[in-house]
Amino acid sequence: MKLFKFYRYQFISASFLAAFLFIFYESKAQTDSLQLQQQSHWRKNISEMSRMTCFYDSNFNPGKFKSGFSENPATQYNQLHLPVFATFTFQANVWLGLFNSLPLNEKQNLLRYFSACGEYFDKELKKAGLPVELKYVAPAVSGMNMLAVGENKRAGLFQLSHFQAVLNGLEVNQLVDERLNPKLAAKAFAAEMKKNQSVFKDTEFALLGYFCGNTCVQNAIAEAGKGANVNQLLALLPPEAQQFIGAYQAAVLFFKMNKFRKETDPLVRPDEPDTVQVSRQVHFQQITQVLGISNSELVFLNPQFRFGIIPGNVEPVKLALPKGYRDDFVFLQDSVYSRYDSTLFAVVSPKIEYPPAPGRQYAGEPVKNLTIEGKTKLKYLLKTGDVLGIIAEKYDVSVEDLKYWNNISNERKIQAGKSIDIFVDNERAGDYAKAADPVKTMKPKSTEVVLTKKSPLTEAIDAAKNGKKVEHVVKDGESPYTIARKYNGVTPDDILKWNNIQDARKIQPGQKLVVYLSN
């Protein structure tokens, strides 16, 4: 009998060990796969960056290179005493190997282009009161490819999300994506980091919030407890966060070891491109045919125009041209516009069809009794100006989840006053309920929590109408929020009230809105 118990104990122990090893190696395999995927994407961005037209111009940021190598990168990095992520990590060693393995021409192009961008990176970060070392985020996340678009739809040198960009004043729509403009991206990145700094009071947490989402980091802090350090948070954050830190640390050390010294006179500013106002819709191809400027040059100078289409037909748009081409464009603009070809503007976005959520039989039918195991259903009352992306960020869910749960095919058609369902983790439901600002209490059913928001201002301030009256023509992609930001002291609610607009999503490009400016 004793022998039987002994072997039984040995069998159970072996089973537990086998299960543990299976989970360990399964987890390690997933981590390794994620790392390879991120590194492959970064490597692709480096190659695309290195093919930019500027590198075929001998006058672009000329200088000399000096390569370096460290036998003990961890020690060298730790001695830098950086204000963020000051302790070298294992992932950083892996990423540094990737940086060092770049072909010579790609390595030199990376150094040269980062040097060219570094001045305005530093300028924006200093203006925001942030450490200039944050500029190394760009080569870490995008490989300095200004046209980089990640699998998560982040874009540009700093891989800004759609809503990080829009909430910091950038235009992002079907034709224009200002995240792809290096200077505008740097400005928005600094603004977003400044906001995060005020939220977390810690630059490392702020940077993790930028990459993972503030809600995700706040949840990790709540779970880890007050006084938690970065390592404790990383155990609770998505594994991509560790890769991000490793890539960032490797970028810092790479640029410290490898130097680029400009040959140009520091007192002589490099030629700035010419700029012209374009008041009609025009395609890059029309300009190249008349002025002889290559398409790649126009893309390099104007990366924000996603399809080479300049939407100047609603409101004049600035177009950058190589130095010396401004007068040519002004003189020959009629010839440029006359080259119009409708096929150049046939940009059609494919319609994505999503399957109905469980409990639905037909598209357009509301969800009935939808439940998700481990989730609590919140009722969110939509208010004027609400955007699915902002709601998704606040509740740490995806826009596609919101569409799926609520059978929303077009997010522009959501209406103030109606409610939508949001499913959150059971353990976090109470926190979300406390974070809400309800105007009335409704008794929830079972695990259903009802959240409502205060309605917007009931009336516009009459005194505003005594001020200066101006007319604003709505551009493609504009909302009451972005319009209000252009006028000092004006709020989105003012815009809606003054123009008797009930649904903010019904404003159209070309529509004229009244704005009252205070004296």
GROMACS .gro file of C-alpha atoms in nm, residues 3-389:
model
  387
    3LEU     CA    1   0.451   0.156  -0.238
    4PHE     CA    2   0.127   0.237  -0.424
    5LYS     CA    3   0.098   0.575  -0.248
    6PHE     CA    4   0.462   0.649  -0.327
    7TYR     CA    5   0.418   0.584  -0.700
    8ARG     CA    6   0.089   0.775  -0.699
    9TYR     CA    7   0.264   1.073  -0.542
   10GLN     CA    8   0.544   1.047  -0.797
   11PHE     CA    9   0.290   1.033  -1.083
   12ILE     CA   10   0.102   1.341  -0.959
   13SER     CA   11   0.428   1.534  -0.913
   14ALA     CA   12   0.542   1.440  -1.262
   15SER     CA   13   0.203   1.548  -1.402
   16PHE     CA   14   0.226   1.887  -1.233
   17LEU     CA   15   0.583   1.931  -1.356
   18ALA     CA   16   0.484   1.837  -1.711
   19ALA     CA   17   0.192   2.084  -1.702
   20PHE     CA   18   0.418   2.359  -1.568
   21LEU     CA   19   0.681   2.296  -1.834
   22PHE     CA   20   0.416   2.293  -2.106
   23ILE     CA   21   0.275   2.629  -1.992
   24PHE     CA   22   0.626   2.774  -1.954
   25TYR     CA   23   0.744   2.671  -2.299
   26GLU     CA   24   0.410   2.766  -2.458
   27SER     CA   25   0.439   3.113  -2.304
   28LYS     CA   26   0.803   3.141  -2.409
   29ALA     CA   27   0.715   3.036  -2.765
   30GLN     CA   28   0.448   3.306  -2.783
   31THR     CA   29   0.690   3.568  -2.649
   32ASP     CA   30   0.959   3.464  -2.897
   33SER     CA   31   0.706   3.477  -3.180
   34LEU     CA   32   0.597   3.827  -3.078
   35GLN     CA   33   0.958   3.943  -3.058
   36LEU     CA   34   1.038   3.807  -3.404
   37GLN     CA   35   0.725   3.968  -3.546
   38GLN     CA   36   0.809   4.310  -3.400
   39GLN     CA   37   1.170   4.291  -3.509
   40SER     CA   38   1.070   4.186  -3.861
   41HIS     CA   39   0.833   4.483  -3.885
   42TRP     CA   40   1.103   4.719  -3.754
   43ARG     CA   41   1.357   4.579  -4.000
   44LYS     CA   42   1.113   4.643  -4.286
   45ASN     CA   43   1.069   5.003  -4.170
   46ILE     CA   44   1.446   5.055  -4.169
   47SER     CA   45   1.469   4.931  -4.529
   48GLU     CA   46   1.186   5.161  -4.640
   49MET     CA   47   1.343   5.457  -4.459
   50SER     CA   48   1.673   5.394  -4.631
   51ARG     CA   49   1.509   5.417  -4.973
   52MET     CA   50   1.379   5.772  -4.920
   53THR     CA   51   1.465   6.011  -5.201
   54CYS     CA   52   1.667   6.241  -4.974
   55PHE     CA   53   1.950   5.987  -4.956
   56TYR     CA   54   2.008   6.019  -5.331
   57ASP     CA   55   2.078   6.391  -5.287
   58SER     CA   56   2.441   6.465  -5.199
   59ASN     CA   57   2.333   6.799  -5.049
   60PHE     CA   58   2.104   6.637  -4.791
   61ASN     CA   59   2.259   6.675  -4.446
   62PRO     CA   60   2.621   6.594  -4.548
   63GLY     CA   61   2.856   6.476  -4.276
   64LYS     CA   62   3.095   6.212  -4.148
   65PHE     CA   63   3.024   5.888  -3.965
   66LYS     CA   64   3.209   5.734  -3.674
   67SER     CA   65   3.117   5.380  -3.571
   68GLY     CA   66   3.160   5.247  -3.220
   69PHE     CA   67   3.136   4.917  -3.038
   70SER     CA   68   3.096   4.821  -2.674
   71GLU     CA   69   3.208   4.492  -2.522
   72ASN     CA   70   2.986   4.556  -2.221
   73PRO     CA   71   2.673   4.742  -2.340
   74ALA     CA   72   2.487   4.698  -2.010
   75THR     CA   73   2.759   4.878  -1.814
   76GLN     CA   74   2.790   5.152  -2.073
   77TYR     CA   75   2.414   5.206  -2.079
   78ASN     CA   76   2.372   5.208  -1.701
   79GLN     CA   77   2.647   5.471  -1.674
   80LEU     CA   78   2.438   5.710  -1.885
   81HIS     CA   79   2.199   5.759  -1.589
   82LEU     CA   80   1.904   5.829  -1.816
   83PRO     CA   81   1.583   5.985  -1.678
   84VAL     CA   82   1.376   5.695  -1.818
   85PHE     CA   83   1.440   5.319  -1.813
   86ALA     CA   84   1.788   5.365  -1.671
   87THR     CA   85   1.864   4.994  -1.615
   88PHE     CA   86   1.965   4.787  -1.918
   89THR     CA   87   1.736   4.489  -1.990
   90PHE     CA   88   1.783   4.155  -2.162
   91GLN     CA   89   1.549   4.261  -2.444
   92ALA     CA   90   1.769   4.567  -2.502
   93ASN     CA   91   2.067   4.341  -2.569
   94VAL     CA   92   1.868   4.153  -2.834
   95TRP     CA   93   1.751   4.474  -3.001
   96LEU     CA   94   2.101   4.623  -2.992
   97GLY     CA   95   2.222   4.322  -3.188
   98LEU     CA   96   1.957   4.402  -3.448
   99PHE     CA   97   2.073   4.765  -3.473
  100ASN     CA   98   2.438   4.660  -3.505
  101SER     CA   99   2.359   4.399  -3.772
  102LEU     CA  100   2.216   4.658  -4.014
  103PRO     CA  101   2.399   4.689  -4.348
  104LEU     CA  102   2.640   4.983  -4.352
  105ASN     CA  103   2.431   5.199  -4.586
  106GLU     CA  104   2.115   5.152  -4.378
  107LYS     CA  105   2.306   5.222  -4.058
  108GLN     CA  106   2.449   5.545  -4.202
  109ASN     CA  107   2.113   5.655  -4.344
  110LEU     CA  108   1.952   5.598  -4.004
  111LEU     CA  109   2.219   5.812  -3.836
  112ARG     CA  110   2.194   6.086  -4.098
  113TYR     CA  111   1.815   6.112  -4.098
  114PHE     CA  112   1.792   6.101  -3.718
  115SER     CA  113   2.048   6.382  -3.707
  116ALA     CA  114   1.838   6.586  -3.952
  117CYS     CA  115   1.523   6.539  -3.741
  118GLY     CA  116   1.692   6.570  -3.403
  119GLU     CA  117   1.684   6.950  -3.386
  120TYR     CA  118   1.307   6.985  -3.396
  121PHE     CA  119   1.263   6.673  -3.181
  122ASP     CA  120   1.471   6.846  -2.912
  123LYS     CA  121   1.288   7.175  -2.964
  124GLU     CA  122   0.940   7.027  -2.911
  125LEU     CA  123   1.043   6.817  -2.610
  126LYS     CA  124   1.216   7.110  -2.439
  127LYS     CA  125   0.915   7.332  -2.506
  128ALA     CA  126   0.695   7.073  -2.333
  129GLY     CA  127   0.936   7.048  -2.038
  130LEU     CA  128   1.023   6.685  -2.114
  131PRO     CA  129   1.359   6.501  -2.126
  132VAL     CA  130   1.516   6.525  -2.472
  133GLU     CA  131   1.606   6.156  -2.441
  134LEU     CA  132   1.245   6.080  -2.537
  135LYS     CA  133   1.343   6.152  -2.898
  136TYR     CA  134   1.486   5.798  -2.916
  137VAL     CA  135   1.128   5.666  -2.914
  138ALA     CA  136   1.110   5.744  -3.289
  139PRO     CA  137   1.389   5.511  -3.411
  140ALA     CA  138   1.276   5.249  -3.158
  141VAL     CA  139   0.915   5.224  -3.276
  142SER     CA  140   0.933   5.321  -3.644
  143GLY     CA  141   1.293   5.277  -3.754
  144MET     CA  142   1.270   5.648  -3.858
  145ASN     CA  143   1.034   5.553  -4.141
  146MET     CA  144   0.797   5.850  -4.152
  147LEU     CA  145   0.546   5.648  -4.358
  148ALA     CA  146   0.544   5.356  -4.113
  149VAL     CA  147   0.200   5.212  -4.032
  150GLY     CA  148   0.185   4.947  -3.761
  151GLU     CA  149  -0.045   4.648  -3.745
  152ASN     CA  150  -0.236   4.831  -3.470
  153LYS     CA  151  -0.294   5.123  -3.713
  154ARG     CA  152  -0.049   5.353  -3.536
  155ALA     CA  153   0.143   5.565  -3.786
  156GLY     CA  154   0.438   5.796  -3.842
  157LEU     CA  155   0.778   5.838  -3.680
  158PHE     CA  156   0.631   5.825  -3.328
  159GLN     CA  157   0.358   5.569  -3.411
  160LEU     CA  158   0.076   5.789  -3.288
  161SER     CA  159  -0.267   5.632  -3.261
  162HIS     CA  160  -0.556   5.794  -3.448
  163PHE     CA  161  -0.698   5.953  -3.135
  164GLN     CA  162  -0.364   6.060  -2.989
  165ALA     CA  163  -0.318   6.253  -3.312
  166VAL     CA  164  -0.666   6.405  -3.339
  167LEU     CA  165  -0.679   6.509  -2.973
  168ASN     CA  166  -0.349   6.692  -3.020
  169GLY     CA  167  -0.462   6.893  -3.320
  170LEU     CA  168  -0.356   6.675  -3.613
  171GLU     CA  169  -0.579   6.606  -3.911
  172VAL     CA  170  -0.642   6.239  -3.986
  173ASN     CA  171  -0.893   6.141  -4.252
  174GLN     CA  172  -0.919   5.947  -4.575
  175LEU     CA  173  -0.689   6.179  -4.772
  176VAL     CA  174  -0.474   6.349  -4.508
  177ASP     CA  175  -0.278   6.188  -4.225
  178GLU     CA  176  -0.061   6.445  -4.049
  179ARG     CA  177   0.092   6.173  -3.831
  180LEU     CA  178   0.316   6.104  -4.132
  181ASN     CA  179   0.461   6.456  -4.124
  182PRO     CA  180   0.775   6.437  -3.903
  183LYS     CA  181   0.746   6.787  -3.756
  184LEU     CA  182   0.376   6.761  -3.681
  185ALA     CA  183   0.424   6.411  -3.538
  186ALA     CA  184   0.699   6.534  -3.304
  187LYS     CA  185   0.476   6.819  -3.187
  188ALA     CA  186   0.182   6.585  -3.118
  189PHE     CA  187   0.407   6.331  -2.942
  190ALA     CA  188   0.543   6.599  -2.709
  191ALA     CA  189   0.191   6.725  -2.636
  192GLU     CA  190   0.064   6.374  -2.561
  193MET     CA  191   0.359   6.298  -2.335
  194LYS     CA  192   0.307   6.624  -2.149
  195LYS     CA  193  -0.053   6.522  -2.079
  196ASN     CA  194   0.058   6.178  -1.963
  197GLN     CA  195   0.323   6.334  -1.741
  198SER     CA  196   0.054   6.539  -1.566
  199VAL     CA  197  -0.156   6.224  -1.519
  200PHE     CA  198   0.112   5.989  -1.383
  201LYS     CA  199   0.367   6.237  -1.239
  202ASP     CA  200   0.630   5.992  -1.363
  203THR     CA  201   0.801   5.995  -1.704
  204GLU     CA  202   0.843   5.617  -1.723
  205PHE     CA  203   0.476   5.554  -1.646
  206ALA     CA  204   0.382   5.833  -1.889
  207LEU     CA  205   0.580   5.664  -2.167
  208LEU     CA  206   0.422   5.326  -2.091
  209GLY     CA  207   0.083   5.500  -2.102
  210TYR     CA  208   0.170   5.644  -2.441
  211PHE     CA  209   0.255   5.300  -2.576
  212CYS     CA  210   0.001   5.076  -2.396
  213GLY     CA  211  -0.279   5.323  -2.326
  214ASN     CA  212  -0.331   5.519  -2.005
  215THR     CA  213  -0.622   5.302  -1.894
  216CYS     CA  214  -0.414   4.987  -1.929
  217VAL     CA  215  -0.133   5.136  -1.717
  218GLN     CA  216  -0.375   5.274  -1.458
  219ASN     CA  217  -0.532   4.929  -1.424
  220ALA     CA  218  -0.186   4.776  -1.376
  221ILE     CA  219  -0.101   5.036  -1.109
  222ALA     CA  220  -0.429   4.964  -0.929
  223GLU     CA  221  -0.354   4.591  -0.931
  224ALA     CA  222   0.013   4.624  -0.832
  225GLY     CA  223  -0.061   4.880  -0.562
  226LYS     CA  224   0.080   5.221  -0.480
  227GLY     CA  225   0.456   5.249  -0.503
  228ALA     CA  226   0.481   4.984  -0.774
  229ASN     CA  227   0.789   5.010  -0.994
  230VAL     CA  228   0.823   4.959  -1.369
  231ASN     CA  229   0.919   4.591  -1.338
  232GLN     CA  230   0.607   4.518  -1.133
  233LEU     CA  231   0.391   4.693  -1.391
  234LEU     CA  232   0.553   4.511  -1.682
  235ALA     CA  233   0.438   4.180  -1.535
  236LEU     CA  234   0.080   4.307  -1.570
  237LEU     CA  235   0.112   4.487  -1.904
  238PRO     CA  236   0.103   4.332  -2.254
  239PRO     CA  237   0.435   4.165  -2.353
  240GLU     CA  238   0.479   4.428  -2.627
  241ALA     CA  239   0.569   4.675  -2.351
  242GLN     CA  240   0.889   4.486  -2.266
  243GLN     CA  241   0.987   4.479  -2.632
  244PHE     CA  242   0.922   4.854  -2.657
  245ILE     CA  243   1.152   4.926  -2.361
  246GLY     CA  244   1.420   4.699  -2.507
  247ALA     CA  245   1.401   4.871  -2.846
  248TYR     CA  246   1.414   5.214  -2.681
  249GLN     CA  247   1.722   5.129  -2.472
  250ALA     CA  248   1.896   4.977  -2.775
  251ALA     CA  249   1.824   5.291  -2.979
  252VAL     CA  250   1.975   5.513  -2.709
  253LEU     CA  251   2.294   5.308  -2.690
  254PHE     CA  252   2.322   5.275  -3.069
  255PHE     CA  253   2.318   5.652  -3.118
  256LYS     CA  254   2.559   5.703  -2.828
  257MET     CA  255   2.811   5.457  -2.978
  258ASN     CA  256   2.771   5.562  -3.342
  259LYS     CA  257   2.820   5.928  -3.425
  260PHE     CA  258   2.728   6.152  -3.718
  261ARG     CA  259   2.897   6.492  -3.749
  262LYS     CA  260   2.749   6.746  -3.987
  263GLU     CA  261   2.988   6.911  -4.230
  264THR     CA  262   2.771   7.216  -4.292
  265ASP     CA  263   2.834   7.549  -4.123
  266PRO     CA  264   2.612   7.554  -3.811
  267LEU     CA  265   2.545   7.925  -3.872
  268VAL     CA  266   2.410   7.857  -4.221
  269ARG     CA  267   2.059   7.715  -4.220
  270PRO     CA  268   1.990   7.446  -4.482
  271ASP     CA  269   1.758   7.537  -4.765
  272GLU     CA  270   1.398   7.521  -4.653
  273PRO     CA  271   1.151   7.396  -4.915
  274ASP     CA  272   0.928   7.645  -5.093
  275THR     CA  273   0.561   7.648  -4.997
  276VAL     CA  274   0.260   7.744  -5.206
  277GLN     CA  275  -0.112   7.768  -5.140
  278VAL     CA  276  -0.321   7.519  -5.338
  279SER     CA  277  -0.687   7.617  -5.371
  280ARG     CA  278  -0.808   7.328  -5.585
  281GLN     CA  279  -0.799   6.951  -5.566
  282VAL     CA  280  -0.482   6.837  -5.737
  283HIS     CA  281  -0.279   6.516  -5.763
  284PHE     CA  282   0.099   6.482  -5.734
  285GLN     CA  283   0.104   6.337  -6.085
  286GLN     CA  284  -0.032   6.663  -6.230
  287ILE     CA  285   0.255   6.852  -6.069
  288THR     CA  286   0.523   6.607  -6.178
  289GLN     CA  287   0.404   6.620  -6.540
  290VAL     CA  288   0.420   7.000  -6.559
  291LEU     CA  289   0.708   7.096  -6.326
  292GLY     CA  290   0.925   6.787  -6.367
  293ILE     CA  291   0.951   6.726  -5.992
  294SER     CA  292   0.972   6.355  -5.911
  295ASN     CA  293   0.683   6.194  -5.728
  296SER     CA  294   0.924   6.066  -5.460
  297GLU     CA  295   1.034   6.425  -5.385
  298LEU     CA  296   0.675   6.537  -5.341
  299VAL     CA  297   0.604   6.241  -5.112
  300PHE     CA  298   0.914   6.319  -4.903
  301LEU     CA  299   0.817   6.685  -4.864
  302ASN     CA  300   0.443   6.620  -4.819
  303PRO     CA  301   0.404   6.275  -4.660
  304GLN     CA  302   0.070   6.369  -4.503
  305PHE     CA  303  -0.114   6.345  -4.837
  306ARG     CA  304  -0.175   5.971  -4.826
  307PHE     CA  305  -0.271   5.906  -5.188
  308GLY     CA  306  -0.088   6.197  -5.347
  309ILE     CA  307  -0.416   6.392  -5.348
  310ILE     CA  308  -0.408   6.751  -5.220
  311PRO     CA  309  -0.762   6.841  -5.104
  312GLY     CA  310  -0.743   7.216  -5.166
  313ASN     CA  311  -1.095   7.236  -5.305
  314VAL     CA  312  -1.257   7.310  -4.965
  315GLU     CA  313  -0.995   7.536  -4.809
  316PRO     CA  314  -0.649   7.641  -4.936
  317VAL     CA  315  -0.382   7.387  -4.840
  318LYS     CA  316  -0.006   7.439  -4.807
  319LEU     CA  317   0.210   7.235  -5.042
  320ALA     CA  318   0.587   7.204  -5.001
  321LEU     CA  319   0.803   7.211  -5.315
  322PRO     CA  320   1.180   7.176  -5.367
  323LYS     CA  321   1.366   7.505  -5.324
  324GLY     CA  322   1.330   7.725  -5.634
  325TYR     CA  323   1.005   7.579  -5.767
  326ARG     CA  324   0.760   7.825  -5.610
  327ASP     CA  325   0.762   8.073  -5.898
  328ASP     CA  326   0.734   7.790  -6.151
  329PHE     CA  327   0.422   7.660  -5.980
  330VAL     CA  328   0.261   8.005  -5.959
  331PHE     CA  329   0.333   8.072  -6.327
  332LEU     CA  330   0.223   7.726  -6.449
  333GLN     CA  331  -0.056   7.644  -6.204
  334ASP     CA  332  -0.325   7.672  -6.473
  335SER     CA  333  -0.139   7.407  -6.671
  336VAL     CA  334  -0.115   7.193  -6.358
  337TYR     CA  335  -0.488   7.214  -6.289
  338SER     CA  336  -0.576   7.150  -6.654
  339ARG     CA  337  -0.407   6.808  -6.633
  340TYR     CA  338  -0.704   6.688  -6.428
  341ASP     CA  339  -0.781   6.318  -6.465
  342SER     CA  340  -1.076   6.182  -6.268
  343THR     CA  341  -0.916   5.838  -6.242
  344LEU     CA  342  -0.643   5.987  -6.021
  345PHE     CA  343  -0.901   6.068  -5.755
  346ALA     CA  344  -1.089   5.738  -5.751
  347VAL     CA  345  -0.993   5.648  -5.395
  348VAL     CA  346  -1.258   5.410  -5.265
  349SER     CA  347  -1.243   5.267  -4.915
  350PRO     CA  348  -1.356   4.904  -4.906
  351LYS     CA  349  -1.663   4.842  -4.693
  352ILE     CA  350  -1.587   4.599  -4.413
  353GLU     CA  351  -1.872   4.370  -4.313
  354TYR     CA  352  -1.872   4.236  -3.958
  355PRO     CA  353  -2.064   3.924  -3.856
  356PRO     CA  354  -2.361   3.976  -3.622
  357ALA     CA  355  -2.293   3.936  -3.253
  358PRO     CA  356  -2.431   3.631  -3.070
  359GLY     CA  357  -2.809   3.659  -3.022
  360ARG     CA  358  -2.860   3.849  -3.349
  361GLN     CA  359  -3.023   3.701  -3.654
  362TYR     CA  360  -3.010   3.990  -3.898
  363ALA     CA  361  -2.772   4.279  -3.955
  364GLY     CA  362  -2.916   4.592  -3.797
  365GLU     CA  363  -3.105   4.400  -3.531
  366PRO     CA  364  -3.002   4.513  -3.179
  367VAL     CA  365  -2.823   4.277  -2.945
  368LYS     CA  366  -3.065   4.075  -2.734
  369ASN     CA  367  -2.954   3.933  -2.399
  370LEU     CA  368  -2.589   3.932  -2.501
  371THR     CA  369  -2.366   3.813  -2.216
  372ILE     CA  370  -1.992   3.750  -2.204
  373GLU     CA  371  -1.840   3.526  -1.940
  374GLY     CA  372  -1.623   3.719  -1.696
  375LYS     CA  373  -1.753   4.054  -1.819
  376THR     CA  374  -1.996   4.309  -1.675
  377LYS     CA  375  -2.224   4.500  -1.909
  378LEU     CA  376  -2.226   4.878  -1.868
  379LYS     CA  377  -2.491   5.102  -2.020
  380TYR     CA  378  -2.330   5.419  -2.154
  381LEU     CA  379  -2.556   5.713  -2.248
  382LEU     CA  380  -2.418   5.890  -2.554
  383LYS     CA  381  -2.384   6.268  -2.542
  384THR     CA  382  -2.322   6.527  -2.809
  385GLY     CA  383  -1.966   6.511  -2.939
  386ASP     CA  384  -1.901   6.154  -2.824
  387VAL     CA  385  -1.669   5.951  -3.047
  388LEU     CA  386  -1.639   5.571  -3.029
  389GLY     CA  387  -1.261   5.592  -3.019
   0.00000   0.00000   0.00000
